[in-house]
Amino acid sequence: PPEVRGMTSLDKDAFAHTVTVPALQVPTGVLNKVVKSLKKSALQCPGVHRVVPGSEEGSSFRLVLLDPHRVSSASSFSEAEAEALRSFGVSDELQQYDLKLTYDNLKTEEVLEAVLPQGQDVTSSFSRVGHIAHMNLRDHQLPYKNLIQVIMDKNPGITCVVNKTNVIDSTYRNFKMEVLAGEENMVAKVKENGVTYEFDFSRVYWNPRLSTEHQRVVQLVKRGDAVFDVFAGVGPFAIPAARLGAKVLANDLNPESYRWLQHNCKLNKVESKVQTFNLDGRDFIRGPLRRELPALLKGESAVHVVMNLPALALEFLDAFQGLLQPEPTCDRNLPTVHCYGFSKHDDPETDVVQRASRSLGFPLENECSVHFVRNVAPNKDMMCVRFTVPKDVLYSSSKTKTPSEEPAPKKPKCEDATHLT
């Protein structure tokens, strides 16, 4: 109905209206066959039965409702549909049927398109994190934010809708959010690639769009490998790697992420395989990783270092310079780094390689591979640079001391995940 245009507070009753749609009168004996033949032309509308009783009570005919956008006359039927109607002895003469529609029969985008000013783009997409729908409303859409109740109405299981109100804090990788509709319970439970995670969505970083990337990297890990997760978050790399039989050291500066990381290790029964740390990323590299690395380099199993903090991770590569004392026998199993970065460059692959090279102090051109992860915004891509740390870097006598972009390091806290409180 035209009167819903400009609505800023959801009034479900205002959407009730009657529309006239075309229909075919079909004998009940061939009804199922006719409906199957008219799949493309039959009316598809949530909560609406496309087969309704005929005009006469007790009649042996039923009406099959048709999509008015596809069918306006008998000539609208495809050749195959027309042939099917003839073979079943059904007249192609159209009848008109008055169909009563309500709010319940409309899709999310149909409701929002009806109420927003004409010409304004409709945002009906969201990221789902457990029971939470996460939206990024633009400024011109904010006056209509109270209409977001429609997201919960049309998506079973969603009981909370939130809107991001600022950019991600690169320090702790979380952001302020506003609850637009539903309950204010921010503790979500999600399942990704067969692994269950629980966390407070308002206090940690979680992106459901990275599921494929998590799986891609974890599939490179073999039983017995060592994985150092420098910016582990709540464990989407660390926990699946541990489930595969890898030895994992996982770190995150955010105390909340650290707490939920431990919780998720216990939840997935890998607490004995994951050692957790609450340190600055550079301190983790130059502390726990440095202590473990010499023995690992003498072994046969691979060593992976995952650095998923795309806003800053490339700048942390300088921490590998001069990390170890030169030992000629310790260079046959050098660590493989998977480092993420954002790029707004026209050539994002070249851009991230050059930035990684500068930070590492070593030219990585032709010495690395680059994987496109996803487009995060117009002209902004997330990339992953994969390379083996060169001996000349790892055993360099010079050390570049760059101030950490993270807050000043606190007293180190290192515990096994079994010590969850």
GROMACS .gro file of C-alpha atoms in nm:
model
  421
    1PRO     CA    1   0.000   0.000   0.000
    2PRO     CA    2   0.135   0.350  -0.086
    3GLU     CA    3   0.070   0.479   0.266
    4VAL     CA    4   0.355   0.269   0.412
    5ARG     CA    5   0.613   0.478   0.219
    6GLY     CA    6   0.821   0.679   0.465
    7MET     CA    7   0.719   0.469   0.767
    8THR     CA    8   0.984   0.495   1.042
    9SER     CA    9   0.817   0.268   1.300
   10LEU     CA   10   0.697  -0.074   1.192
   11ASP     CA   11   0.317  -0.105   1.167
   12LYS     CA   12   0.248  -0.456   1.039
   13ASP     CA   13  -0.126  -0.399   0.995
   14ALA     CA   14  -0.060  -0.122   0.743
   15PHE     CA   15   0.073  -0.376   0.492
   16ALA     CA   16  -0.261  -0.560   0.455
   17HIS     CA   17  -0.403  -0.517   0.105
   18THR     CA   18  -0.575  -0.704  -0.176
   19VAL     CA   19  -0.425  -0.767  -0.518
   20THR     CA   20  -0.575  -0.926  -0.828
   21VAL     CA   21  -0.376  -1.213  -0.977
   22PRO     CA   22  -0.440  -1.435  -1.281
   23ALA     CA   23  -0.552  -1.795  -1.224
   24LEU     CA   24  -0.629  -2.111  -1.418
   25GLN     CA   25  -0.927  -2.337  -1.348
   26VAL     CA   26  -0.792  -2.693  -1.330
   27PRO     CA   27  -0.975  -3.025  -1.276
   28THR     CA   28  -0.868  -3.190  -0.951
   29GLY     CA   29  -0.780  -3.512  -1.136
   30VAL     CA   30  -0.485  -3.350  -1.316
   31LEU     CA   31  -0.408  -3.082  -1.058
   32ASN     CA   32  -0.069  -3.213  -0.944
   33LYS     CA   33   0.053  -3.265  -1.300
   34VAL     CA   34  -0.053  -2.915  -1.404
   35VAL     CA   35   0.112  -2.751  -1.102
   36LYS     CA   36   0.435  -2.937  -1.179
   37SER     CA   37   0.422  -2.820  -1.542
   38LEU     CA   38   0.366  -2.456  -1.442
   39LYS     CA   39   0.653  -2.423  -1.193
   40LYS     CA   40   0.790  -2.112  -1.363
   41SER     CA   41   0.455  -1.939  -1.401
   42ALA     CA   42   0.287  -2.030  -1.072
   43LEU     CA   43   0.273  -1.771  -0.795
   44GLN     CA   44   0.565  -1.789  -0.550
   45CYS     CA   45   0.487  -1.591  -0.236
   46PRO     CA   46   0.571  -1.669   0.132
   47GLY     CA   47   0.272  -1.806   0.319
   48VAL     CA   48   0.043  -1.806   0.013
   49HIS     CA   49  -0.112  -2.127  -0.122
   50ARG     CA   50  -0.087  -2.130  -0.500
   51VAL     CA   51  -0.381  -2.372  -0.523
   52VAL     CA   52  -0.714  -2.241  -0.385
   53PRO     CA   53  -1.076  -2.362  -0.398
   54GLY     CA   54  -1.283  -2.280  -0.706
   55SER     CA   55  -1.565  -2.028  -0.705
   56GLU     CA   56  -1.830  -2.294  -0.653
   57GLU     CA   57  -1.841  -2.489  -0.327
   58GLY     CA   58  -1.788  -2.862  -0.374
   59SER     CA   59  -1.662  -2.807  -0.727
   60SER     CA   60  -1.430  -3.062  -0.887
   61PHE     CA   61  -1.208  -2.775  -1.001
   62ARG     CA   62  -0.937  -2.578  -0.826
   63LEU     CA   63  -0.773  -2.248  -0.912
   64VAL     CA   64  -0.397  -2.238  -0.970
   65LEU     CA   65  -0.270  -1.887  -0.894
   66LEU     CA   66  -0.017  -1.743  -1.138
   67ASP     CA   67   0.256  -1.483  -1.110
   68PRO     CA   68   0.117  -1.156  -1.252
   69HIS     CA   69   0.470  -1.044  -1.343
   70ARG     CA   70   0.504  -1.347  -1.574
   71VAL     CA   71   0.150  -1.414  -1.694
   72SER     CA   72  -0.089  -1.151  -1.828
   73SER     CA   73  -0.262  -1.349  -2.104
   74ALA     CA   74  -0.273  -1.699  -2.254
   75SER     CA   75   0.012  -1.603  -2.486
   76SER     CA   76   0.241  -1.557  -2.183
   77PHE     CA   77   0.278  -1.933  -2.137
   78SER     CA   78   0.587  -2.096  -2.285
   79GLU     CA   79   0.545  -2.346  -2.565
   80ALA     CA   80   0.609  -2.633  -2.324
   81GLU     CA   81   0.355  -2.499  -2.074
   82ALA     CA   82   0.091  -2.447  -2.343
   83GLU     CA   83   0.146  -2.799  -2.474
   84ALA     CA   84   0.112  -2.942  -2.121
   85LEU     CA   85  -0.219  -2.760  -2.068
   86ARG     CA   86  -0.354  -2.898  -2.398
   87SER     CA   87  -0.246  -3.253  -2.314
   88PHE     CA   88  -0.423  -3.236  -1.976
   89GLY     CA   89  -0.738  -3.085  -2.130
   90VAL     CA   90  -0.705  -2.759  -1.935
   91SER     CA   91  -0.830  -2.436  -2.087
   92ASP     CA   92  -0.574  -2.155  -2.101
   93GLU     CA   93  -0.845  -1.897  -2.035
   94LEU     CA   94  -0.735  -1.682  -1.743
   95GLN     CA   95  -0.955  -1.594  -1.450
   96GLN     CA   96  -0.900  -1.317  -1.198
   97TYR     CA   97  -0.860  -1.391  -0.828
   98ASP     CA   98  -0.858  -1.138  -0.543
   99LEU     CA   99  -0.571  -1.232  -0.314
  100LYS     CA  100  -0.544  -1.084   0.034
  101LEU     CA  101  -0.184  -1.018   0.137
  102THR     CA  102  -0.045  -0.920   0.476
  103TYR     CA  103   0.294  -0.836   0.626
  104ASP     CA  104   0.356  -1.210   0.672
  105ASN     CA  105   0.346  -1.267   0.295
  106LEU     CA  106   0.623  -1.019   0.217
  107LYS     CA  107   0.997  -1.080   0.200
  108THR     CA  108   1.245  -0.868   0.394
  109GLU     CA  109   1.357  -0.669   0.089
  110GLU     CA  110   0.995  -0.616  -0.021
  111VAL     CA  111   0.904  -0.460   0.314
  112LEU     CA  112   1.209  -0.233   0.318
  113GLU     CA  113   1.169  -0.135  -0.047
  114ALA     CA  114   0.807  -0.038   0.022
  115VAL     CA  115   0.882   0.188   0.319
  116LEU     CA  116   1.208   0.359   0.220
  117PRO     CA  117   1.189   0.671   0.000
  118GLN     CA  118   1.182   0.588  -0.370
  119GLY     CA  119   1.526   0.565  -0.525
  120GLN     CA  120   1.698   0.489  -0.194
  121ASP     CA  121   1.905   0.171  -0.188
  122VAL     CA  122   1.764  -0.108   0.024
  123THR     CA  123   1.994  -0.277   0.277
  124SER     CA  124   1.848  -0.615   0.367
  125SER     CA  125   2.179  -0.803   0.385
  126PHE     CA  126   2.347  -0.884   0.713
  127SER     CA  127   2.609  -1.110   0.864
  128ARG     CA  128   2.469  -1.380   1.089
  129VAL     CA  129   2.664  -1.465   1.403
  130GLY     CA  130   2.465  -1.724   1.595
  131HIS     CA  131   2.140  -1.557   1.699
  132ILE     CA  132   2.273  -1.211   1.607
  133ALA     CA  133   2.218  -1.031   1.276
  134HIS     CA  134   2.494  -0.775   1.220
  135MET     CA  135   2.416  -0.487   0.984
  136ASN     CA  136   2.614  -0.187   0.855
  137LEU     CA  137   2.351   0.081   0.799
  138ARG     CA  138   2.450   0.390   0.602
  139ASP     CA  139   2.379   0.736   0.739
  140HIS     CA  140   2.076   0.798   0.517
  141GLN     CA  141   1.921   0.472   0.640
  142LEU     CA  142   1.955   0.546   1.011
  143PRO     CA  143   1.614   0.726   1.040
  144TYR     CA  144   1.455   0.392   0.946
  145LYS     CA  145   1.656   0.176   1.185
  146ASN     CA  146   1.350   0.096   1.397
  147LEU     CA  147   1.211  -0.100   1.102
  148ILE     CA  148   1.483  -0.360   1.141
  149GLN     CA  149   1.239  -0.574   1.343
  150VAL     CA  150   1.160  -0.718   1.000
  151ILE     CA  151   1.496  -0.900   0.999
  152MET     CA  152   1.393  -1.102   1.307
  153ASP     CA  153   1.042  -1.162   1.174
  154LYS     CA  154   1.164  -1.308   0.846
  155ASN     CA  155   1.466  -1.507   0.969
  156PRO     CA  156   1.390  -1.782   1.225
  157GLY     CA  157   1.652  -1.811   1.498
  158ILE     CA  158   1.762  -1.447   1.490
  159THR     CA  159   1.666  -1.281   1.816
  160CYS     CA  160   1.893  -0.975   1.806
  161VAL     CA  161   1.984  -0.721   1.536
  162VAL     CA  162   2.283  -0.490   1.583
  163ASN     CA  163   2.434  -0.206   1.384
  164LYS     CA  164   2.803  -0.120   1.384
  165THR     CA  165   2.847   0.239   1.505
  166ASN     CA  166   3.222   0.287   1.445
  167VAL     CA  167   3.516   0.130   1.266
  168ILE     CA  168   3.701  -0.171   1.403
  169ASP     CA  169   3.950  -0.090   1.678
  170SER     CA  170   4.275  -0.233   1.538
  171THR     CA  171   4.406  -0.288   1.890
  172TYR     CA  172   4.142  -0.532   2.009
  173ARG     CA  173   3.961  -0.582   1.674
  174ASN     CA  174   3.615  -0.505   1.807
  175PHE     CA  175   3.373  -0.218   1.750
  176LYS     CA  176   3.090  -0.039   1.924
  177MET     CA  177   2.746  -0.152   1.824
  178GLU     CA  178   2.386  -0.053   1.880
  179VAL     CA  179   2.107  -0.303   1.940
  180LEU     CA  180   1.835  -0.216   1.690
  181ALA     CA  181   1.588  -0.489   1.778
  182GLY     CA  182   1.545  -0.787   2.008
  183GLU     CA  183   1.736  -0.902   2.313
  184GLU     CA  184   2.070  -0.758   2.423
  185ASN     CA  185   2.240  -1.093   2.467
  186MET     CA  186   2.574  -1.063   2.284
  187VAL     CA  187   2.711  -1.408   2.373
  188ALA     CA  188   2.686  -1.600   2.048
  189LYS     CA  189   2.733  -1.967   1.967
  190VAL     CA  190   2.841  -2.049   1.612
  191LYS     CA  191   2.961  -2.352   1.422
  192GLU     CA  192   3.225  -2.315   1.153
  193ASN     CA  193   3.375  -2.601   0.954
  194GLY     CA  194   3.254  -2.850   1.215
  195VAL     CA  195   3.398  -2.658   1.513
  196THR     CA  196   3.185  -2.485   1.778
  197TYR     CA  197   3.278  -2.142   1.913
  198GLU     CA  198   3.127  -1.927   2.185
  199PHE     CA  199   3.213  -1.562   2.247
  200ASP     CA  200   3.081  -1.216   2.335
  201PHE     CA  201   3.036  -1.064   1.989
  202SER     CA  202   3.050  -0.710   2.130
  203ARG     CA  203   3.397  -0.760   2.281
  204VAL     CA  204   3.590  -0.980   2.035
  205TYR     CA  205   3.642  -1.002   1.660
  206TRP     CA  206   3.451  -1.256   1.454
  207ASN     CA  207   3.378  -1.248   1.082
  208PRO     CA  208   3.163  -1.529   0.936
  209ARG     CA  209   3.286  -1.436   0.587
  210LEU     CA  210   3.632  -1.574   0.670
  211SER     CA  211   3.515  -1.934   0.710
  212THR     CA  212   3.659  -2.044   0.376
  213GLU     CA  213   3.992  -1.874   0.446
  214HIS     CA  214   4.021  -2.040   0.787
  215GLN     CA  215   3.963  -2.376   0.623
  216ARG     CA  216   4.209  -2.307   0.339
  217VAL     CA  217   4.500  -2.239   0.575
  218VAL     CA  218   4.416  -2.514   0.823
  219GLN     CA  219   4.412  -2.769   0.540
  220LEU     CA  220   4.783  -2.694   0.488
  221VAL     CA  221   4.858  -2.819   0.840
  222LYS     CA  222   4.951  -3.183   0.898
  223ARG     CA  223   4.953  -3.393   1.213
  224GLY     CA  224   5.266  -3.316   1.415
  225ASP     CA  225   5.317  -2.969   1.264
  226ALA     CA  226   5.366  -2.666   1.485
  227VAL     CA  227   5.133  -2.366   1.450
  228PHE     CA  228   5.201  -2.024   1.602
  229ASP     CA  229   4.890  -1.807   1.583
  230VAL     CA  230   5.007  -1.452   1.657
  231PHE     CA  231   4.663  -1.283   1.651
  232ALA     CA  232   4.445  -1.583   1.737
  233GLY     CA  233   4.116  -1.418   1.831
  234VAL     CA  234   3.878  -1.680   1.970
  235GLY     CA  235   4.056  -1.962   1.786
  236PRO     CA  236   3.929  -2.010   1.426
  237PHE     CA  237   4.279  -2.111   1.306
  238ALA     CA  238   4.423  -2.251   1.628
  239ILE     CA  239   4.147  -2.490   1.734
  240PRO     CA  240   4.092  -2.666   1.396
  241ALA     CA  241   4.472  -2.704   1.365
  242ALA     CA  242   4.486  -2.864   1.710
  243ARG     CA  243   4.202  -3.099   1.616
  244LEU     CA  244   4.416  -3.216   1.325
  245GLY     CA  245   4.694  -3.309   1.565
  246ALA     CA  246   4.917  -3.001   1.542
  247LYS     CA  247   5.103  -2.849   1.835
  248VAL     CA  248   4.956  -2.499   1.871
  249LEU     CA  249   5.069  -2.184   2.050
  250ALA     CA  250   4.795  -1.922   2.021
  251ASN     CA  251   4.814  -1.559   2.130
  252ASP     CA  252   4.586  -1.256   2.145
  253LEU     CA  253   4.635  -0.918   2.310
  254ASN     CA  254   4.262  -0.867   2.379
  255PRO     CA  255   4.191  -1.012   2.728
  256GLU     CA  256   3.837  -1.101   2.621
  257SER     CA  257   3.959  -1.288   2.312
  258TYR     CA  258   4.218  -1.465   2.528
  259ARG     CA  259   3.948  -1.575   2.773
  260TRP     CA  260   3.714  -1.702   2.500
  261LEU     CA  261   4.006  -1.870   2.323
  262GLN     CA  262   4.069  -2.074   2.635
  263HIS     CA  263   3.696  -2.143   2.672
  264ASN     CA  264   3.670  -2.267   2.312
  265CYS     CA  265   3.974  -2.490   2.350
  266LYS     CA  266   3.801  -2.659   2.640
  267LEU     CA  267   3.466  -2.665   2.455
  268ASN     CA  268   3.630  -2.852   2.165
  269LYS     CA  269   3.843  -3.075   2.390
  270VAL     CA  270   4.182  -2.954   2.261
  271GLU     CA  271   4.297  -2.773   2.577
  272SER     CA  272   4.591  -3.012   2.611
  273LYS     CA  273   4.709  -2.933   2.256
  274VAL     CA  274   4.690  -2.552   2.268
  275GLN     CA  275   4.907  -2.326   2.479
  276THR     CA  276   4.753  -1.979   2.506
  277PHE     CA  277   4.911  -1.637   2.558
  278ASN     CA  278   4.785  -1.286   2.627
  279LEU     CA  279   5.069  -1.079   2.478
  280ASP     CA  280   5.146  -0.810   2.226
  281GLY     CA  281   5.201  -0.981   1.888
  282ARG     CA  282   5.562  -0.869   1.860
  283ASP     CA  283   5.634  -0.987   2.213
  284PHE     CA  284   5.481  -1.326   2.129
  285ILE     CA  285   5.713  -1.363   1.828
  286ARG     CA  286   6.022  -1.256   2.020
  287GLY     CA  287   5.921  -1.456   2.329
  288PRO     CA  288   5.737  -1.791   2.306
  289LEU     CA  289   5.796  -1.837   1.932
  290ARG     CA  290   6.167  -1.762   1.965
  291ARG     CA  291   6.203  -2.010   2.254
  292GLU     CA  292   6.029  -2.294   2.069
  293LEU     CA  293   6.174  -2.239   1.723
  294PRO     CA  294   6.534  -2.375   1.754
  295ALA     CA  295   6.417  -2.726   1.849
  296LEU     CA  296   6.144  -2.722   1.583
  297LEU     CA  297   6.386  -2.623   1.307
  298LYS     CA  298   6.583  -2.943   1.373
  299GLY     CA  299   6.273  -3.157   1.325
  300GLU     CA  300   6.093  -3.287   1.018
  301SER     CA  301   5.747  -3.137   1.078
  302ALA     CA  302   5.643  -2.805   0.925
  303VAL     CA  303   5.624  -2.482   1.123
  304HIS     CA  304   5.342  -2.238   1.040
  305VAL     CA  305   5.310  -1.881   1.166
  306VAL     CA  306   4.964  -1.729   1.112
  307MET     CA  307   4.933  -1.349   1.136
  308ASN     CA  308   4.570  -1.250   1.080
  309LEU     CA  309   4.553  -0.884   1.178
  310PRO     CA  310   4.512  -0.735   0.830
  311ALA     CA  311   4.518  -0.372   0.943
  312LEU     CA  312   4.865  -0.409   1.101
  313ALA     CA  313   5.015  -0.757   1.062
  314LEU     CA  314   5.257  -0.665   0.781
  315GLU     CA  315   5.423  -0.415   1.015
  316PHE     CA  316   5.500  -0.691   1.266
  317LEU     CA  317   5.721  -0.886   1.024
  318ASP     CA  318   6.025  -0.690   1.146
  319ALA     CA  319   6.007  -0.899   1.463
  320PHE     CA  320   6.163  -1.189   1.268
  321GLN     CA  321   6.484  -0.995   1.202
  322GLY     CA  322   6.768  -1.150   1.402
  323LEU     CA  323   6.522  -1.367   1.593
  324LEU     CA  324   6.772  -1.653   1.643
  325GLN     CA  325   7.144  -1.695   1.703
  326PRO     CA  326   7.316  -1.840   1.394
  327GLU     CA  327   7.327  -2.220   1.407
  328PRO     CA  328   7.422  -2.380   1.073
  329THR     CA  329   7.237  -2.701   1.154
  330CYS     CA  330   6.909  -2.520   1.218
  331ASP     CA  331   6.801  -2.411   0.874
  332ARG     CA  332   6.642  -2.711   0.705
  333ASN     CA  333   6.290  -2.651   0.833
  334LEU     CA  334   6.238  -2.275   0.825
  335PRO     CA  335   5.893  -2.146   0.929
  336THR     CA  336   5.622  -2.062   0.678
  337VAL     CA  337   5.441  -1.733   0.746
  338HIS     CA  338   5.080  -1.663   0.644
  339CYS     CA  339   5.049  -1.284   0.686
  340TYR     CA  340   4.732  -1.087   0.609
  341GLY     CA  341   4.699  -0.729   0.495
  342PHE     CA  342   4.451  -0.481   0.351
  343SER     CA  343   4.528  -0.298   0.029
  344LYS     CA  344   4.361  -0.007  -0.150
  345HIS     CA  345   4.619  -0.016  -0.429
  346ASP     CA  346   4.530  -0.071  -0.796
  347ASP     CA  347   4.766  -0.369  -0.783
  348PRO     CA  348   4.702  -0.513  -0.434
  349GLU     CA  349   4.927  -0.817  -0.486
  350THR     CA  350   5.234  -0.607  -0.564
  351ASP     CA  351   5.143  -0.363  -0.286
  352VAL     CA  352   5.130  -0.619  -0.004
  353VAL     CA  353   5.449  -0.791  -0.123
  354GLN     CA  354   5.638  -0.461  -0.126
  355ARG     CA  355   5.512  -0.369   0.222
  356ALA     CA  356   5.598  -0.714   0.356
  357SER     CA  357   5.946  -0.686   0.204
  358ARG     CA  358   6.010  -0.347   0.366
  359SER     CA  359   5.901  -0.469   0.708
  360LEU     CA  360   6.093  -0.794   0.682
  361GLY     CA  361   6.404  -0.624   0.547
  362PHE     CA  362   6.427  -0.874   0.263
  363PRO     CA  363   6.295  -0.869  -0.096
  364LEU     CA  364   6.010  -1.119  -0.122
  365GLU     CA  365   5.940  -1.071  -0.493
  366ASN     CA  366   5.948  -1.418  -0.654
  367GLU     CA  367   5.998  -1.564  -0.303
  368CYS     CA  368   5.633  -1.571  -0.191
  369SER     CA  369   5.277  -1.643  -0.302
  370VAL     CA  370   4.981  -1.408  -0.260
  371HIS     CA  371   4.622  -1.520  -0.211
  372PHE     CA  372   4.321  -1.292  -0.260
  373VAL     CA  373   4.093  -1.344   0.042
  374ARG     CA  374   3.800  -1.108  -0.012
  375ASN     CA  375   3.692  -0.761  -0.109
  376VAL     CA  376   3.604  -0.585   0.218
  377ALA     CA  377   3.490  -0.252   0.070
  378PRO     CA  378   3.501  -0.065  -0.261
  379ASN     CA  379   3.870  -0.047  -0.358
  380LYS     CA  380   3.983  -0.236  -0.047
  381ASP     CA  381   4.099  -0.598  -0.065
  382MET     CA  382   4.216  -0.844   0.198
  383MET     CA  383   4.522  -1.039   0.087
  384CYS     CA  384   4.737  -1.316   0.236
  385VAL     CA  385   5.113  -1.327   0.172
  386ARG     CA  386   5.272  -1.669   0.222
  387PHE     CA  387   5.650  -1.710   0.242
  388THR     CA  388   5.930  -1.900   0.413
  389VAL     CA  389   6.126  -1.682   0.654
  390PRO     CA  390   6.470  -1.641   0.487
  391LYS     CA  391   6.780  -1.753   0.678
  392ASP     CA  392   6.931  -1.410   0.617
  393VAL     CA  393   6.644  -1.257   0.814
  394LEU     CA  394   6.608  -1.514   1.089
  395TYR     CA  395   6.980  -1.519   1.171
  396SER     CA  396   7.052  -1.153   1.091
  397SER     CA  397   7.289  -0.975   1.330
  398SER     CA  398   7.095  -0.648   1.299
  399LYS     CA  399   6.758  -0.595   1.462
  400THR     CA  400   6.508  -0.334   1.359
  401LYS     CA  401   6.335  -0.199   1.666
  402THR     CA  402   6.000  -0.061   1.564
  403PRO     CA  403   5.758   0.055   1.833
  404SER     CA  404   5.461  -0.177   1.861
  405GLU     CA  405   5.132  -0.048   1.725
  406GLU     CA  406   4.958  -0.233   2.005
  407PRO     CA  407   4.931  -0.095   2.361
  408ALA     CA  408   5.234  -0.113   2.587
  409PRO     CA  409   5.298  -0.475   2.682
  410LYS     CA  410   5.169  -0.591   3.013
  411LYS     CA  411   5.319  -0.851   3.240
  412PRO     CA  412   5.330  -1.172   3.033
  413LYS     CA  413   5.054  -1.415   3.100
  414CYS     CA  414   5.101  -1.767   2.968
  415GLU     CA  415   4.875  -2.053   3.065
  416ASP     CA  416   4.752  -2.379   2.924
  417ALA     CA  417   4.388  -2.370   2.821
  418THR     CA  418   4.311  -2.619   3.094
  419HIS     CA  419   4.334  -2.336   3.347
  420LEU     CA  420   4.008  -2.182   3.234
  421THR     CA  421   3.825  -2.006   3.513
   0.00000   0.00000   0.00000
